[in-house]
PDB file of C-alpha atoms in Angstrom:
ATOM      1  CA  UNK G  14     123.412 136.271  51.660  1.00 92.00           C
ATOM      2  CA  UNK G  15     123.510 133.260  49.356  1.00 97.00           C
ATOM      3  CA  UNK G  16     123.486 133.696  45.577  1.00 98.00           C
ATOM      4  CA  UNK G  17     121.410 131.393  43.411  1.00 98.00           C
ATOM      5  CA  UNK G  18     121.374 131.592  39.608  1.00 98.00           C
ATOM      6  CA  UNK G  19     118.186 130.576  37.806  1.00 98.00           C
ATOM      7  CA  UNK G  20     118.206 129.930  34.077  1.00 98.00           C
ATOM      8  CA  UNK G  21     114.957 129.615  32.155  1.00 98.00           C
ATOM      9  CA  UNK G  22     115.073 128.079  28.681  1.00 98.00           C
ATOM     10  CA  UNK G  23     112.448 127.468  26.010  1.00 97.00           C
ATOM     11  CA  UNK G  24     111.468 123.952  27.058  1.00 97.00           C
ATOM     12  CA  UNK G  25     107.911 123.426  28.186  1.00 97.00           C
ATOM     13  CA  UNK G  26     107.420 123.674  31.924  1.00 97.00           C
ATOM     14  CA  UNK G  27     107.450 127.408  32.615  1.00 97.00           C
ATOM     15  CA  UNK G  28     105.176 126.733  35.570  1.00 98.00           C
ATOM     16  CA  UNK G  29     108.169 125.172  37.376  1.00 98.00           C
ATOM     17  CA  UNK G  30     110.283 128.285  36.780  1.00 98.00           C
ATOM     18  CA  UNK G  31     107.589 130.676  37.964  1.00 98.00           C
ATOM     19  CA  UNK G  32     106.889 128.655  41.105  1.00 98.00           C
ATOM     20  CA  UNK G  33     110.622 128.355  41.845  1.00 98.00           C
ATOM     21  CA  UNK G  34     111.052 132.122  41.611  1.00 98.00           C
ATOM     22  CA  UNK G  35     108.013 132.729  43.815  1.00 98.00           C
ATOM     23  CA  UNK G  36     109.334 130.400  46.525  1.00 97.00           C
ATOM     24  CA  UNK G  37     112.870 131.810  46.296  1.00 98.00           C
ATOM     25  CA  UNK G  38     111.471 135.348  46.628  1.00 97.00           C
ATOM     26  CA  UNK G  39     110.113 134.442  50.083  1.00 96.00           C
ATOM     27  CA  UNK G  40     113.576 133.484  51.376  1.00 95.00           C
ATOM     28  CA  UNK G  41     115.211 136.575  52.859  1.00 92.00           C
ATOM     29  CA  UNK G  42     118.767 135.213  52.719  1.00 95.00           C
ATOM     30  CA  UNK G  43     118.794 134.464  48.974  1.00 97.00           C
ATOM     31  CA  UNK G  44     119.980 136.759  46.176  1.00 98.00           C
ATOM     32  CA  UNK G  45     118.426 135.452  42.956  1.00 98.00           C
ATOM     33  CA  UNK G  46     120.138 136.054  39.610  1.00 98.00           C
ATOM     34  CA  UNK G  47     117.893 135.355  36.619  1.00 98.00           C
ATOM     35  CA  UNK G  48     118.828 134.582  33.012  1.00 98.00           C
ATOM     36  CA  UNK G  49     116.094 133.865  30.456  1.00 98.00           C
ATOM     37  CA  UNK G  50     116.762 132.699  26.908  1.00 98.00           C
ATOM     38  CA  UNK G  51     114.832 134.209  24.002  1.00 97.00           C
ATOM     39  CA  UNK G  52     112.992 130.877  23.631  1.00 97.00           C
ATOM     40  CA  UNK G  53     112.296 130.959  27.368  1.00 98.00           C
ATOM     41  CA  UNK G  54     110.590 134.327  26.958  1.00 98.00           C
ATOM     42  CA  UNK G  55     108.378 132.891  24.205  1.00 98.00           C
ATOM     43  CA  UNK G  56     107.461 129.831  26.273  1.00 98.00           C
ATOM     44  CA  UNK G  57     106.669 131.888  29.398  1.00 98.00           C
ATOM     45  CA  UNK G  58     104.303 133.986  27.313  1.00 98.00           C
ATOM     46  CA  UNK G  59     102.757 130.987  25.550  1.00 98.00           C
ATOM     47  CA  UNK G  60     102.253 128.785  28.616  1.00 98.00           C
ATOM     48  CA  UNK G  61     101.565 131.345  31.349  1.00 98.00           C
ATOM     49  CA  UNK G  62     100.749 134.578  29.469  1.00 97.00           C
ATOM     50  CA  UNK G  63     103.510 136.414  31.318  1.00 95.00           C
ATOM     51  CA  UNK G  64     106.315 138.631  30.100  1.00 94.00           C
ATOM     52  CA  UNK G  65     109.906 138.748  31.334  1.00 93.00           C
ATOM     53  CA  UNK G  66     109.154 142.042  33.141  1.00 95.00           C
ATOM     54  CA  UNK G  67     106.583 140.178  35.256  1.00 96.00           C
ATOM     55  CA  UNK G  68     109.470 138.211  36.809  1.00 97.00           C
ATOM     56  CA  UNK G  69     111.602 141.217  37.791  1.00 97.00           C
ATOM     57  CA  UNK G  70     109.889 141.697  41.152  1.00 97.00           C
ATOM     58  CA  UNK G  71     110.692 138.078  42.103  1.00 98.00           C
ATOM     59  CA  UNK G  72     114.468 138.316  41.643  1.00 98.00           C
ATOM     60  CA  UNK G  73     117.401 140.440  42.729  1.00 98.00           C
ATOM     61  CA  UNK G  74     119.108 140.854  39.343  1.00 98.00           C
ATOM     62  CA  UNK G  75     118.136 140.039  35.744  1.00 98.00           C
ATOM     63  CA  UNK G  76     121.039 139.263  33.405  1.00 98.00           C
ATOM     64  CA  UNK G  77     120.981 139.482  29.609  1.00 98.00           C
ATOM     65  CA  UNK G  78     121.366 136.014  28.088  1.00 98.00           C
ATOM     66  CA  UNK G  79     123.478 137.492  25.273  1.00 98.00           C
ATOM     67  CA  UNK G  80     125.995 139.185  27.600  1.00 98.00           C
ATOM     68  CA  UNK G  81     128.765 136.600  27.661  1.00 95.00           C
ATOM     69  CA  UNK G  82     130.974 139.147  29.476  1.00 96.00           C
ATOM     70  CA  UNK G  83     128.600 139.339  32.460  1.00 98.00           C
ATOM     71  CA  UNK G  84     129.838 138.662  36.016  1.00 98.00           C
ATOM     72  CA  UNK G  85     128.128 135.256  35.904  1.00 98.00           C
ATOM     73  CA  UNK G  86     130.578 134.241  33.159  1.00 98.00           C
ATOM     74  CA  UNK G  87     133.462 134.224  35.652  1.00 97.00           C
ATOM     75  CA  UNK G  88     134.371 131.822  38.425  1.00 96.00           C
ATOM     76  CA  UNK G  89     135.525 134.764  40.525  1.00 97.00           C
ATOM     77  CA  UNK G  90     131.856 135.724  41.004  1.00 97.00           C
ATOM     78  CA  UNK G  91     130.846 133.405  43.820  1.00 97.00           C
ATOM     79  CA  UNK G  92     127.470 131.698  43.701  1.00 98.00           C
ATOM     80  CA  UNK G  93     125.980 128.983  45.864  1.00 97.00           C
ATOM     81  CA  UNK G  94     124.233 127.075  43.104  1.00 98.00           C
ATOM     82  CA  UNK G  95     122.391 127.166  39.821  1.00 98.00           C
ATOM     83  CA  UNK G  96     119.091 125.754  38.610  1.00 98.00           C
ATOM     84  CA  UNK G  97     118.030 125.598  34.977  1.00 98.00           C
ATOM     85  CA  UNK G  98     114.255 125.325  35.091  1.00 98.00           C
ATOM     86  CA  UNK G  99     113.122 124.095  32.645  1.00 98.00           C
ATOM     87  CA  UNK G 100     116.210 122.937  30.783  1.00 98.00           C
ATOM     88  CA  UNK G 101     115.845 122.395  27.057  1.00 98.00           C
ATOM     89  CA  UNK G 102     117.654 119.621  25.254  1.00 98.00           C
ATOM     90  CA  UNK G 103     119.511 122.312  23.314  1.00 98.00           C
ATOM     91  CA  UNK G 104     120.828 123.782  26.569  1.00 98.00           C
ATOM     92  CA  UNK G 105     121.680 120.345  27.966  1.00 98.00           C
ATOM     93  CA  UNK G 106     123.604 119.547  24.772  1.00 98.00           C
ATOM     94  CA  UNK G 107     125.488 122.843  24.830  1.00 98.00           C
ATOM     95  CA  UNK G 108     126.472 122.336  28.488  1.00 98.00           C
ATOM     96  CA  UNK G 109     127.537 118.725  27.901  1.00 98.00           C
ATOM     97  CA  UNK G 110     129.735 119.780  24.991  1.00 98.00           C
ATOM     98  CA  UNK G 111     131.134 123.047  26.363  1.00 96.00           C
ATOM     99  CA  UNK G 112     129.436 125.281  23.799  1.00 96.00           C
ATOM    100  CA  UNK G 113     129.170 128.433  25.889  1.00 95.00           C
ATOM    101  CA  UNK G 114     127.402 130.607  23.330  1.00 95.00           C
ATOM    102  CA  UNK G 115     125.027 132.313  25.767  1.00 98.00           C
ATOM    103  CA  UNK G 116     125.072 133.320  29.414  1.00 98.00           C
ATOM    104  CA  UNK G 117     122.943 130.399  30.660  1.00 98.00           C
ATOM    105  CA  UNK G 118     125.362 127.871  29.182  1.00 98.00           C
ATOM    106  CA  UNK G 119     128.434 129.867  30.225  1.00 98.00           C
ATOM    107  CA  UNK G 120     127.179 130.205  33.819  1.00 98.00           C
ATOM    108  CA  UNK G 121     126.521 126.441  33.846  1.00 98.00           C
ATOM    109  CA  UNK G 122     130.028 125.820  32.477  1.00 98.00           C
ATOM    110  CA  UNK G 123     131.474 128.013  35.235  1.00 98.00           C
ATOM    111  CA  UNK G 124     129.425 126.163  37.863  1.00 98.00           C
ATOM    112  CA  UNK G 125     130.793 122.837  36.647  1.00 98.00           C
ATOM    113  CA  UNK G 126     134.414 123.982  36.435  1.00 97.00           C
ATOM    114  CA  UNK G 127     134.233 125.551  39.899  1.00 97.00           C
ATOM    115  CA  UNK G 128     132.579 122.384  41.294  1.00 97.00           C
ATOM    116  CA  UNK G 129     129.448 124.245  42.341  1.00 98.00           C
ATOM    117  CA  UNK G 130     126.028 122.624  42.556  1.00 98.00           C
ATOM    118  CA  UNK G 131     123.964 122.801  39.390  1.00 98.00           C
ATOM    119  CA  UNK G 132     120.558 121.225  38.801  1.00 98.00           C
ATOM    120  CA  UNK G 133     119.134 120.805  35.299  1.00 98.00           C
ATOM    121  CA  UNK G 134     115.394 120.171  35.165  1.00 98.00           C
ATOM    122  CA  UNK G 135     115.513 118.596  31.705  1.00 98.00           C
ATOM    123  CA  UNK G 136     112.128 118.660  29.954  1.00 95.00           C
ATOM    124  CA  UNK G 137     111.846 116.220  27.092  1.00 92.00           C
ATOM    125  CA  UNK G 138     110.159 112.903  26.561  1.00 92.00           C
ATOM    126  CA  UNK G 139     110.955 110.338  25.438  1.00 95.00           C
ATOM    127  CA  UNK G 140     114.737 110.571  25.588  1.00 96.00           C
ATOM    128  CA  UNK G 141     116.843 109.420  22.673  1.00 97.00           C
ATOM    129  CA  UNK G 142     120.393 108.094  22.972  1.00 98.00           C
ATOM    130  CA  UNK G 143     121.981 111.514  22.345  1.00 98.00           C
ATOM    131  CA  UNK G 144     119.909 113.025  25.185  1.00 98.00           C
ATOM    132  CA  UNK G 145     120.923 110.220  27.534  1.00 98.00           C
ATOM    133  CA  UNK G 146     124.611 110.489  26.626  1.00 98.00           C
ATOM    134  CA  UNK G 147     124.537 114.236  27.227  1.00 98.00           C
ATOM    135  CA  UNK G 148     122.889 113.635  30.608  1.00 98.00           C
ATOM    136  CA  UNK G 149     125.621 111.142  31.474  1.00 98.00           C
ATOM    137  CA  UNK G 150     128.299 113.657  30.452  1.00 98.00           C
ATOM    138  CA  UNK G 151     126.831 116.407  32.620  1.00 98.00           C
ATOM    139  CA  UNK G 152     126.405 113.968  35.526  1.00 98.00           C
ATOM    140  CA  UNK G 153     130.037 112.851  35.204  1.00 98.00           C
ATOM    141  CA  UNK G 154     131.035 116.535  35.374  1.00 98.00           C
ATOM    142  CA  UNK G 155     129.147 116.937  38.647  1.00 98.00           C
ATOM    143  CA  UNK G 156     125.800 118.271  37.458  1.00 98.00           C
ATOM    144  CA  UNK G 157     122.493 116.907  38.689  1.00 98.00           C
ATOM    145  CA  UNK G 158     119.935 115.875  36.082  1.00 98.00           C
ATOM    146  CA  UNK G 159     116.467 116.293  37.565  1.00 98.00           C
ATOM    147  CA  UNK G 160     113.614 115.805  35.091  1.00 97.00           C
ATOM    148  CA  UNK G 161     110.484 117.284  36.675  1.00 96.00           C
ATOM    149  CA  UNK G 162     108.513 114.097  37.298  1.00 93.00           C
ATOM    150  CA  UNK G 163     105.606 114.383  39.693  1.00 91.00           C
ATOM    151  CA  UNK G 164     105.494 112.256  42.817  1.00 90.00           C
ATOM    152  CA  UNK G 165     102.272 110.961  44.297  1.00 91.00           C
ATOM    153  CA  UNK G 166     103.274 109.581  47.714  1.00 89.00           C
ATOM    154  CA  UNK G 167     102.226 112.843  49.355  1.00 88.00           C
ATOM    155  CA  UNK G 168      98.784 112.464  47.723  1.00 92.00           C
ATOM    156  CA  UNK G 169      98.642 115.835  45.948  1.00 93.00           C
ATOM    157  CA  UNK G 170      95.198 117.278  45.364  1.00 95.00           C
ATOM    158  CA  UNK G 171      96.200 119.780  42.675  1.00 96.00           C
ATOM    159  CA  UNK G 172      98.692 120.504  39.925  1.00 95.00           C
ATOM    160  CA  UNK G 173     100.086 123.276  42.123  1.00 96.00           C
ATOM    161  CA  UNK G 174     100.923 120.765  44.877  1.00 95.00           C
ATOM    162  CA  UNK G 175     102.702 118.523  42.342  1.00 96.00           C
ATOM    163  CA  UNK G 176     104.662 121.481  40.959  1.00 97.00           C
ATOM    164  CA  UNK G 177     105.581 122.676  44.455  1.00 96.00           C
ATOM    165  CA  UNK G 178     106.802 119.233  45.471  1.00 95.00           C
ATOM    166  CA  UNK G 179     109.044 118.998  42.412  1.00 97.00           C
ATOM    167  CA  UNK G 180     110.431 122.525  42.772  1.00 97.00           C
ATOM    168  CA  UNK G 181     111.061 122.117  46.504  1.00 96.00           C
ATOM    169  CA  UNK G 182     112.912 118.854  45.853  1.00 96.00           C
ATOM    170  CA  UNK G 183     115.125 120.612  43.298  1.00 97.00           C
ATOM    171  CA  UNK G 184     115.798 123.454  45.750  1.00 97.00           C
ATOM    172  CA  UNK G 185     116.792 120.986  48.443  1.00 96.00           C
ATOM    173  CA  UNK G 186     119.424 119.620  46.053  1.00 97.00           C
ATOM    174  CA  UNK G 187     121.095 123.038  46.431  1.00 97.00           C
ATOM    175  CA  UNK G 188     120.900 122.674  50.218  1.00 95.00           C
ATOM    176  CA  UNK G 189     118.177 125.291  50.487  1.00 95.00           C
ATOM    177  CA  UNK G 190     116.037 124.817  53.565  1.00 89.00           C
ATOM    178  CA  UNK G 191     112.442 124.860  52.378  1.00 92.00           C
ATOM    179  CA  UNK G 192     109.502 123.050  53.862  1.00 87.00           C
ATOM    180  CA  UNK G 193     107.466 120.568  51.910  1.00 85.00           C
ATOM    181  CA  UNK G 194     106.396 116.930  51.852  1.00 81.00           C
ATOM    182  CA  UNK G 195     108.954 114.287  52.726  1.00 80.00           C
ATOM    183  CA  UNK G 196     108.763 110.528  52.406  1.00 80.00           C
ATOM    184  CA  UNK G 197     107.862 109.033  55.794  1.00 82.00           C
ATOM    185  CA  UNK G 198     107.672 105.399  54.773  1.00 84.00           C
ATOM    186  CA  UNK G 199     104.664 103.127  54.596  1.00 85.00           C
TER     187      UNK G 199
END
């Protein structure tokens, strides 16, 4: 059983988080650990009209974002990767600067220090210089910055297909074997 941590923050793009959790829930060899910030709860409700309890059936364990003493706060708790979907600029900044004031940021800090894969789907536009410098810092630490930008080479016919393509690409960055469109050349 592989363990994947999913953090959901208050940035726009809750649709990516929901779709990620739905796809992960179909993989029998994955134990999903979920952490949702208080802003993430608000955004899920605002964008998708869902509550945190609606996500419980899609994951193995839900962790309290305020519990900095949780197992996810320690490198001795082995995980296979972490995705923060969507990742707010506040969360990116906290990770880049080691400000582990909640469990999402602490789990990301642990992932970086233990040299584990971590993907941040940063949702902001346009980027200012502080955002870019924080992205560079996280990248230099081993994190993967993956803004959810839709691709069109697979000729999507719906928003759902664009979301799926983006989420599947992010999952593949954690070496998860999921099917989806791949570039075949022209």
